[in-house]
């Protein structure tokens, strides 16, 4: 009987032991490679977005200054004036490391940050805040689960110290991913309970496996993204650098790219995403509001992490295409109230570096599509962000207010400065 069991289970056990042995001898970290790091910086894949090894390799490389650009789908709008293009073409002192995916919002970014807290400490960052994130139910559960990795939870659990922020983050995780990895330990944190020595042992072992797997499988993903997406286009931009010349080029380029619709949005976007449903979209956004949302609380988690890491960060707030607003009935007044609420949450806690473009949706060729910046919008973005990243900034003095984690703030619709927690 024992021999028969060994014949059945022996190969499985041997394979498992070989895998453990392979992982044990495989290095935890990826070796620095300027080419691979630049490829990862603009890959915008699930792997590059979730991999701790890839992010740490680039953000810890002292020979290059990779700066994390947190956001969602806007980084995919890679026309010739995209931040990565301008940084390459004009030899900026930084290279954007793009961290964004369609549907990603503050909670996704917060858990991703847990993997790179050391690489964020006393460094700079760019954080793109889209008011469209602030819908009634907040972050989409499917999108959150899609961009979540076990290593993010391991990192969070190792970083947490039982604070109000930690408890709130654990509760939000359990709401959006109730049976996600290590949810039993997340439940303890949510209740304010301490992790036992046994729990910490489990975390240590899982961290060992996660680091090895990440480093191993990250080596198996190949791309030539930077050369194809960035270098070829950047080489065609005019020299020397001039905002006036770039502005003229952006306008002429946009005119040629927006000829098949009345909204001045990219032809391909209109054809593939809008044209077939255009009649149904007229007046379709009249009832949308961004004033009540748990996203305000999720944003507070991000601010808490920036404060802990003493990260110098500039926040970017985009507009909506004004012609699209008029057609769909989205309330401009509501949009501006949401922006005011976001800015109050930032500024009242010391996050005063804000590039607010929320009123620029009517500027010529500022938007590439309905809600994403492009062409002249990217140039305006560059005028605000490049000096922040290239010049020395005053040491920030953050003073967090936990009332921004409350439901009363999430649902508050009055004047932000009049808010009092109830």
mmCIF file with all atom_site columns, N, CA and C in Angstrom, residues 283-332:
data_model
loop_
_atom_site.group_PDB
_atom_site.id
_atom_site.type_symbol
_atom_site.label_atom_id
_atom_site.label_alt_id
_atom_site.label_comp_id
_atom_site.label_asym_id
_atom_site.label_entity_id
_atom_site.label_seq_id
_atom_site.pdbx_PDB_ins_code
_atom_site.Cartn_x
_atom_site.Cartn_y
_atom_site.Cartn_z
_atom_site.occupancy
_atom_site.B_iso_or_equiv
_atom_site.pdbx_formal_charge
_atom_site.auth_seq_id
_atom_site.auth_comp_id
_atom_site.auth_asym_id
_atom_site.auth_atom_id
_atom_site.pdbx_PDB_model_num
ATOM 1   N N  . UNK A 1 283 ? -27.897 63.387 -23.300 1.00 0.00 ? 283 UNK A N  1
ATOM 2   C CA . UNK A 1 283 ? -28.558 63.619 -22.016 1.00 0.00 ? 283 UNK A CA 1
ATOM 3   C C  . UNK A 1 283 ? -28.420 62.487 -21.023 1.00 0.00 ? 283 UNK A C  1
ATOM 4   N N  . UNK A 1 284 ? -27.561 61.501 -21.309 1.00 0.00 ? 284 UNK A N  1
ATOM 5   C CA . UNK A 1 284 ? -27.486 60.297 -20.476 1.00 0.00 ? 284 UNK A CA 1
ATOM 6   C C  . UNK A 1 284 ? -26.816 60.511 -19.121 1.00 0.00 ? 284 UNK A C  1
ATOM 7   N N  . UNK A 1 285 ? -26.119 61.647 -18.949 1.00 0.00 ? 285 UNK A N  1
ATOM 8   C CA . UNK A 1 285 ? -25.381 61.845 -17.695 1.00 0.00 ? 285 UNK A CA 1
ATOM 9   C C  . UNK A 1 285 ? -25.973 62.938 -16.812 1.00 0.00 ? 285 UNK A C  1
ATOM 10  N N  . UNK A 1 286 ? -27.223 63.267 -17.042 1.00 0.00 ? 286 UNK A N  1
ATOM 11  C CA . UNK A 1 286 ? -27.856 64.342 -16.271 1.00 0.00 ? 286 UNK A CA 1
ATOM 12  C C  . UNK A 1 286 ? -27.922 64.050 -14.775 1.00 0.00 ? 286 UNK A C  1
ATOM 13  N N  . UNK A 1 287 ? -28.106 62.794 -14.431 1.00 0.00 ? 287 UNK A N  1
ATOM 14  C CA . UNK A 1 287 ? -28.304 62.451 -13.024 1.00 0.00 ? 287 UNK A CA 1
ATOM 15  C C  . UNK A 1 287 ? -27.022 62.011 -12.316 1.00 0.00 ? 287 UNK A C  1
ATOM 16  N N  . UNK A 1 288 ? -25.910 62.008 -13.022 1.00 0.00 ? 288 UNK A N  1
ATOM 17  C CA . UNK A 1 288 ? -24.648 61.564 -12.412 1.00 0.00 ? 288 UNK A CA 1
ATOM 18  C C  . UNK A 1 288 ? -24.144 62.598 -11.410 1.00 0.00 ? 288 UNK A C  1
ATOM 19  N N  . UNK A 1 289 ? -23.657 62.100 -10.277 1.00 0.00 ? 289 UNK A N  1
ATOM 20  C CA . UNK A 1 289 ? -23.063 62.984 -9.270  1.00 0.00 ? 289 UNK A CA 1
ATOM 21  C C  . UNK A 1 289 ? -21.788 62.348 -8.736  1.00 0.00 ? 289 UNK A C  1
ATOM 22  N N  . UNK A 1 290 ? -20.796 63.197 -8.506  1.00 0.00 ? 290 UNK A N  1
ATOM 23  C CA . UNK A 1 290 ? -19.525 62.750 -7.933  1.00 0.00 ? 290 UNK A CA 1
ATOM 24  C C  . UNK A 1 290 ? -19.335 63.307 -6.516  1.00 0.00 ? 290 UNK A C  1
ATOM 25  N N  . UNK A 1 291 ? -20.418 63.741 -5.905  1.00 0.00 ? 291 UNK A N  1
ATOM 26  C CA . UNK A 1 291 ? -20.306 64.388 -4.594  1.00 0.00 ? 291 UNK A CA 1
ATOM 27  C C  . UNK A 1 291 ? -20.394 63.412 -3.425  1.00 0.00 ? 291 UNK A C  1
ATOM 28  N N  . UNK A 1 292 ? -21.069 62.282 -3.626  1.00 0.00 ? 292 UNK A N  1
ATOM 29  C CA . UNK A 1 292 ? -21.188 61.289 -2.572  1.00 0.00 ? 292 UNK A CA 1
ATOM 30  C C  . UNK A 1 292 ? -20.497 60.005 -3.019  1.00 0.00 ? 292 UNK A C  1
ATOM 31  N N  . UNK A 1 293 ? -19.436 59.639 -2.321  1.00 0.00 ? 293 UNK A N  1
ATOM 32  C CA . UNK A 1 293 ? -18.693 58.450 -2.745  1.00 0.00 ? 293 UNK A CA 1
ATOM 33  C C  . UNK A 1 293 ? -17.692 58.003 -1.679  1.00 0.00 ? 293 UNK A C  1
ATOM 34  N N  . UNK A 1 294 ? -17.559 56.677 -1.474  1.00 0.00 ? 294 UNK A N  1
ATOM 35  C CA . UNK A 1 294 ? -16.501 56.183 -0.568  1.00 0.00 ? 294 UNK A CA 1
ATOM 36  C C  . UNK A 1 294 ? -15.109 56.452 -1.138  1.00 0.00 ? 294 UNK A C  1
ATOM 37  N N  . UNK A 1 295 ? -15.035 56.886 -2.386  1.00 0.00 ? 295 UNK A N  1
ATOM 38  C CA . UNK A 1 295 ? -13.741 57.215 -2.986  1.00 0.00 ? 295 UNK A CA 1
ATOM 39  C C  . UNK A 1 295 ? -13.033 58.320 -2.214  1.00 0.00 ? 295 UNK A C  1
ATOM 40  N N  . UNK A 1 296 ? -13.792 59.240 -1.595  1.00 0.00 ? 296 UNK A N  1
ATOM 41  C CA . UNK A 1 296 ? -13.172 60.292 -0.782  1.00 0.00 ? 296 UNK A CA 1
ATOM 42  C C  . UNK A 1 296 ? -12.415 59.668 0.395   1.00 0.00 ? 296 UNK A C  1
ATOM 43  N N  . UNK A 1 297 ? -12.995 58.620 0.975   1.00 0.00 ? 297 UNK A N  1
ATOM 44  C CA . UNK A 1 297 ? -12.313 57.922 2.067   1.00 0.00 ? 297 UNK A CA 1
ATOM 45  C C  . UNK A 1 297 ? -11.101 57.144 1.562   1.00 0.00 ? 297 UNK A C  1
ATOM 46  N N  . UNK A 1 298 ? -11.240 56.522 0.396   1.00 0.00 ? 298 UNK A N  1
ATOM 47  C CA . UNK A 1 298 ? -10.114 55.788 -0.186  1.00 0.00 ? 298 UNK A CA 1
ATOM 48  C C  . UNK A 1 298 ? -8.967  56.737 -0.518  1.00 0.00 ? 298 UNK A C  1
ATOM 49  N N  . UNK A 1 299 ? -9.302  57.914 -1.007  1.00 0.00 ? 299 UNK A N  1
ATOM 50  C CA . UNK A 1 299 ? -8.270  58.919 -1.282  1.00 0.00 ? 299 UNK A CA 1
ATOM 51  C C  . UNK A 1 299 ? -7.507  59.257 -0.002  1.00 0.00 ? 299 UNK A C  1
ATOM 52  N N  . UNK A 1 300 ? -8.215  59.289 1.117   1.00 0.00 ? 300 UNK A N  1
ATOM 53  C CA . UNK A 1 300 ? -7.561  59.606 2.379   1.00 0.00 ? 300 UNK A CA 1
ATOM 54  C C  . UNK A 1 300 ? -6.496  58.571 2.731   1.00 0.00 ? 300 UNK A C  1
ATOM 55  N N  . UNK A 1 301 ? -6.728  57.316 2.368   1.00 0.00 ? 301 UNK A N  1
ATOM 56  C CA . UNK A 1 301 ? -5.705  56.287 2.585   1.00 0.00 ? 301 UNK A CA 1
ATOM 57  C C  . UNK A 1 301 ? -4.432  56.625 1.823   1.00 0.00 ? 301 UNK A C  1
ATOM 58  N N  . UNK A 1 302 ? -4.597  57.053 0.583   1.00 0.00 ? 302 UNK A N  1
ATOM 59  C CA . UNK A 1 302 ? -3.449  57.424 -0.242  1.00 0.00 ? 302 UNK A CA 1
ATOM 60  C C  . UNK A 1 302 ? -2.703  58.597 0.391   1.00 0.00 ? 302 UNK A C  1
ATOM 61  N N  . UNK A 1 303 ? -3.453  59.586 0.859   1.00 0.00 ? 303 UNK A N  1
ATOM 62  C CA . UNK A 1 303 ? -2.815  60.744 1.491   1.00 0.00 ? 303 UNK A CA 1
ATOM 63  C C  . UNK A 1 303 ? -2.057  60.321 2.744   1.00 0.00 ? 303 UNK A C  1
ATOM 64  N N  . UNK A 1 304 ? -2.638  59.391 3.484   1.00 0.00 ? 304 UNK A N  1
ATOM 65  C CA . UNK A 1 304 ? -1.968  58.891 4.687   1.00 0.00 ? 304 UNK A CA 1
ATOM 66  C C  . UNK A 1 304 ? -0.643  58.229 4.334   1.00 0.00 ? 304 UNK A C  1
ATOM 67  N N  . UNK A 1 305 ? -0.632  57.461 3.242   1.00 0.00 ? 305 UNK A N  1
ATOM 68  C CA . UNK A 1 305 ? 0.605   56.797 2.841   1.00 0.00 ? 305 UNK A CA 1
ATOM 69  C C  . UNK A 1 305 ? 1.644   57.809 2.379   1.00 0.00 ? 305 UNK A C  1
ATOM 70  N N  . UNK A 1 306 ? 1.216   58.807 1.616   1.00 0.00 ? 306 UNK A N  1
ATOM 71  C CA . UNK A 1 306 ? 2.150   59.852 1.196   1.00 0.00 ? 306 UNK A CA 1
ATOM 72  C C  . UNK A 1 306 ? 2.748   60.547 2.416   1.00 0.00 ? 306 UNK A C  1
ATOM 73  N N  . UNK A 1 307 ? 1.906   60.800 3.427   1.00 0.00 ? 307 UNK A N  1
ATOM 74  C CA . UNK A 1 307 ? 2.394   61.472 4.626   1.00 0.00 ? 307 UNK A CA 1
ATOM 75  C C  . UNK A 1 307 ? 3.395   60.599 5.379   1.00 0.00 ? 307 UNK A C  1
ATOM 76  N N  . UNK A 1 308 ? 3.095   59.300 5.510   1.00 0.00 ? 308 UNK A N  1
ATOM 77  C CA . UNK A 1 308 ? 4.008   58.384 6.200   1.00 0.00 ? 308 UNK A CA 1
ATOM 78  C C  . UNK A 1 308 ? 5.356   58.319 5.491   1.00 0.00 ? 308 UNK A C  1
ATOM 79  N N  . UNK A 1 309 ? 5.300   58.330 4.160   1.00 0.00 ? 309 UNK A N  1
ATOM 80  C CA . UNK A 1 309 ? 6.522   58.216 3.368   1.00 0.00 ? 309 UNK A CA 1
ATOM 81  C C  . UNK A 1 309 ? 7.200   59.562 3.129   1.00 0.00 ? 309 UNK A C  1
ATOM 82  N N  . UNK A 1 310 ? 6.572   60.622 3.594   1.00 0.00 ? 310 UNK A N  1
ATOM 83  C CA . UNK A 1 310 ? 7.079   61.986 3.385   1.00 0.00 ? 310 UNK A CA 1
ATOM 84  C C  . UNK A 1 310 ? 7.342   62.240 1.900   1.00 0.00 ? 310 UNK A C  1
ATOM 85  N N  . UNK A 1 311 ? 6.406   61.775 1.101   1.00 0.00 ? 311 UNK A N  1
ATOM 86  C CA . UNK A 1 311 ? 6.527   61.918 -0.346  1.00 0.00 ? 311 UNK A CA 1
ATOM 87  C C  . UNK A 1 311 ? 6.066   63.299 -0.780  1.00 0.00 ? 311 UNK A C  1
ATOM 88  N N  . UNK A 1 312 ? 6.861   63.945 -1.605  1.00 0.00 ? 312 UNK A N  1
ATOM 89  C CA . UNK A 1 312 ? 6.461   65.214 -2.205  1.00 0.00 ? 312 UNK A CA 1
ATOM 90  C C  . UNK A 1 312 ? 5.663   64.881 -3.462  1.00 0.00 ? 312 UNK A C  1
ATOM 91  N N  . UNK A 1 313 ? 4.409   65.280 -3.469  1.00 0.00 ? 313 UNK A N  1
ATOM 92  C CA . UNK A 1 313 ? 3.526   64.839 -4.547  1.00 0.00 ? 313 UNK A CA 1
ATOM 93  C C  . UNK A 1 313 ? 2.755   66.012 -5.142  1.00 0.00 ? 313 UNK A C  1
ATOM 94  N N  . UNK A 1 314 ? 2.593   65.984 -6.449  1.00 0.00 ? 314 UNK A N  1
ATOM 95  C CA . UNK A 1 314 ? 1.743   66.950 -7.133  1.00 0.00 ? 314 UNK A CA 1
ATOM 96  C C  . UNK A 1 314 ? 0.513   66.212 -7.644  1.00 0.00 ? 314 UNK A C  1
ATOM 97  N N  . UNK A 1 315 ? -0.646  66.754 -7.358  1.00 0.00 ? 315 UNK A N  1
ATOM 98  C CA . UNK A 1 315 ? -1.910  66.167 -7.769  1.00 0.00 ? 315 UNK A CA 1
ATOM 99  C C  . UNK A 1 315 ? -2.413  66.860 -9.029  1.00 0.00 ? 315 UNK A C  1
ATOM 100 N N  . UNK A 1 316 ? -2.924  66.071 -9.954  1.00 0.00 ? 316 UNK A N  1
ATOM 101 C CA . UNK A 1 316 ? -3.423  66.597 -11.227 1.00 0.00 ? 316 UNK A CA 1
ATOM 102 C C  . UNK A 1 316 ? -4.908  66.278 -11.334 1.00 0.00 ? 316 UNK A C  1
ATOM 103 N N  . UNK A 1 317 ? -5.724  67.311 -11.561 1.00 0.00 ? 317 UNK A N  1
ATOM 104 C CA . UNK A 1 317 ? -7.170  67.139 -11.701 1.00 0.00 ? 317 UNK A CA 1
ATOM 105 C C  . UNK A 1 317 ? -7.568  67.531 -13.122 1.00 0.00 ? 317 UNK A C  1
ATOM 106 N N  . UNK A 1 318 ? -8.113  66.593 -13.896 1.00 0.00 ? 318 UNK A N  1
ATOM 107 C CA . UNK A 1 318 ? -8.432  66.863 -15.304 1.00 0.00 ? 318 UNK A CA 1
ATOM 108 C C  . UNK A 1 318 ? -9.838  67.450 -15.467 1.00 0.00 ? 318 UNK A C  1
ATOM 109 N N  . UNK A 1 319 ? -10.121 67.999 -16.645 1.00 0.00 ? 319 UNK A N  1
ATOM 110 C CA . UNK A 1 319 ? -11.477 68.434 -16.967 1.00 0.00 ? 319 UNK A CA 1
ATOM 111 C C  . UNK A 1 319 ? -12.215 67.333 -17.715 1.00 0.00 ? 319 UNK A C  1
ATOM 112 N N  . UNK A 1 320 ? -13.450 67.642 -18.109 1.00 0.00 ? 320 UNK A N  1
ATOM 113 C CA . UNK A 1 320 ? -14.195 66.818 -19.048 1.00 0.00 ? 320 UNK A CA 1
ATOM 114 C C  . UNK A 1 320 ? -14.373 67.656 -20.309 1.00 0.00 ? 320 UNK A C  1
ATOM 115 N N  . UNK A 1 321 ? -14.333 67.033 -21.443 1.00 0.00 ? 321 UNK A N  1
ATOM 116 C CA . UNK A 1 321 ? -14.551 67.722 -22.715 1.00 0.00 ? 321 UNK A CA 1
ATOM 117 C C  . UNK A 1 321 ? -15.864 68.514 -22.634 1.00 0.00 ? 321 UNK A C  1
ATOM 118 N N  . UNK A 1 322 ? -15.779 69.824 -22.773 1.00 0.00 ? 322 UNK A N  1
ATOM 119 C CA . UNK A 1 322 ? -16.958 70.684 -22.568 1.00 0.00 ? 322 UNK A CA 1
ATOM 120 C C  . UNK A 1 322 ? -18.072 70.397 -23.572 1.00 0.00 ? 322 UNK A C  1
ATOM 121 N N  . UNK A 1 323 ? -17.712 70.046 -24.796 1.00 0.00 ? 323 UNK A N  1
ATOM 122 C CA . UNK A 1 323 ? -18.736 69.703 -25.792 1.00 0.00 ? 323 UNK A CA 1
ATOM 123 C C  . UNK A 1 323 ? -19.434 68.400 -25.409 1.00 0.00 ? 323 UNK A C  1
ATOM 124 N N  . UNK A 1 324 ? -18.694 67.516 -24.797 1.00 0.00 ? 324 UNK A N  1
ATOM 125 C CA . UNK A 1 324 ? -19.278 66.266 -24.329 1.00 0.00 ? 324 UNK A CA 1
ATOM 126 C C  . UNK A 1 324 ? -20.207 66.517 -23.146 1.00 0.00 ? 324 UNK A C  1
ATOM 127 N N  . UNK A 1 325 ? -19.812 67.417 -22.260 1.00 0.00 ? 325 UNK A N  1
ATOM 128 C CA . UNK A 1 325 ? -20.664 67.796 -21.134 1.00 0.00 ? 325 UNK A CA 1
ATOM 129 C C  . UNK A 1 325 ? -22.000 68.319 -21.639 1.00 0.00 ? 325 UNK A C  1
ATOM 130 N N  . UNK A 1 326 ? -21.946 69.201 -22.621 1.00 0.00 ? 326 UNK A N  1
ATOM 131 C CA . UNK A 1 326 ? -23.167 69.788 -23.169 1.00 0.00 ? 326 UNK A CA 1
ATOM 132 C C  . UNK A 1 326 ? -24.058 68.719 -23.801 1.00 0.00 ? 326 UNK A C  1
ATOM 133 N N  . UNK A 1 327 ? -23.457 67.751 -24.455 1.00 0.00 ? 327 UNK A N  1
ATOM 134 C CA . UNK A 1 327 ? -24.236 66.730 -25.163 1.00 0.00 ? 327 UNK A CA 1
ATOM 135 C C  . UNK A 1 327 ? -24.843 65.710 -24.187 1.00 0.00 ? 327 UNK A C  1
ATOM 136 N N  . UNK A 1 328 ? -24.077 65.272 -23.200 1.00 0.00 ? 328 UNK A N  1
ATOM 137 C CA . UNK A 1 328 ? -24.545 64.220 -22.292 1.00 0.00 ? 328 UNK A CA 1
ATOM 138 C C  . UNK A 1 328 ? -25.311 64.760 -21.099 1.00 0.00 ? 328 UNK A C  1
ATOM 139 N N  . UNK A 1 329 ? -25.243 66.078 -20.883 1.00 0.00 ? 329 UNK A N  1
ATOM 140 C CA . UNK A 1 329 ? -25.986 66.669 -19.779 1.00 0.00 ? 329 UNK A CA 1
ATOM 141 C C  . UNK A 1 329 ? -25.297 66.595 -18.432 1.00 0.00 ? 329 UNK A C  1
ATOM 142 N N  . UNK A 1 330 ? -24.022 66.194 -18.412 1.00 0.00 ? 330 UNK A N  1
ATOM 143 C CA . UNK A 1 330 ? -23.292 66.176 -17.147 1.00 0.00 ? 330 UNK A CA 1
ATOM 144 C C  . UNK A 1 330 ? -23.254 67.583 -16.567 1.00 0.00 ? 330 UNK A C  1
ATOM 145 N N  . UNK A 1 331 ? -23.529 67.703 -15.284 1.00 0.00 ? 331 UNK A N  1
ATOM 146 C CA . UNK A 1 331 ? -23.595 69.013 -14.652 1.00 0.00 ? 331 UNK A CA 1
ATOM 147 C C  . UNK A 1 331 ? -22.199 69.584 -14.398 1.00 0.00 ? 331 UNK A C  1
ATOM 148 N N  . UNK A 1 332 ? -21.887 70.701 -15.040 1.00 0.00 ? 332 UNK A N  1
ATOM 149 C CA . UNK A 1 332 ? -20.613 71.377 -14.812 1.00 0.00 ? 332 UNK A CA 1
ATOM 150 C C  . UNK A 1 332 ? -20.537 71.895 -13.385 1.00 0.00 ? 332 UNK A C  1
#
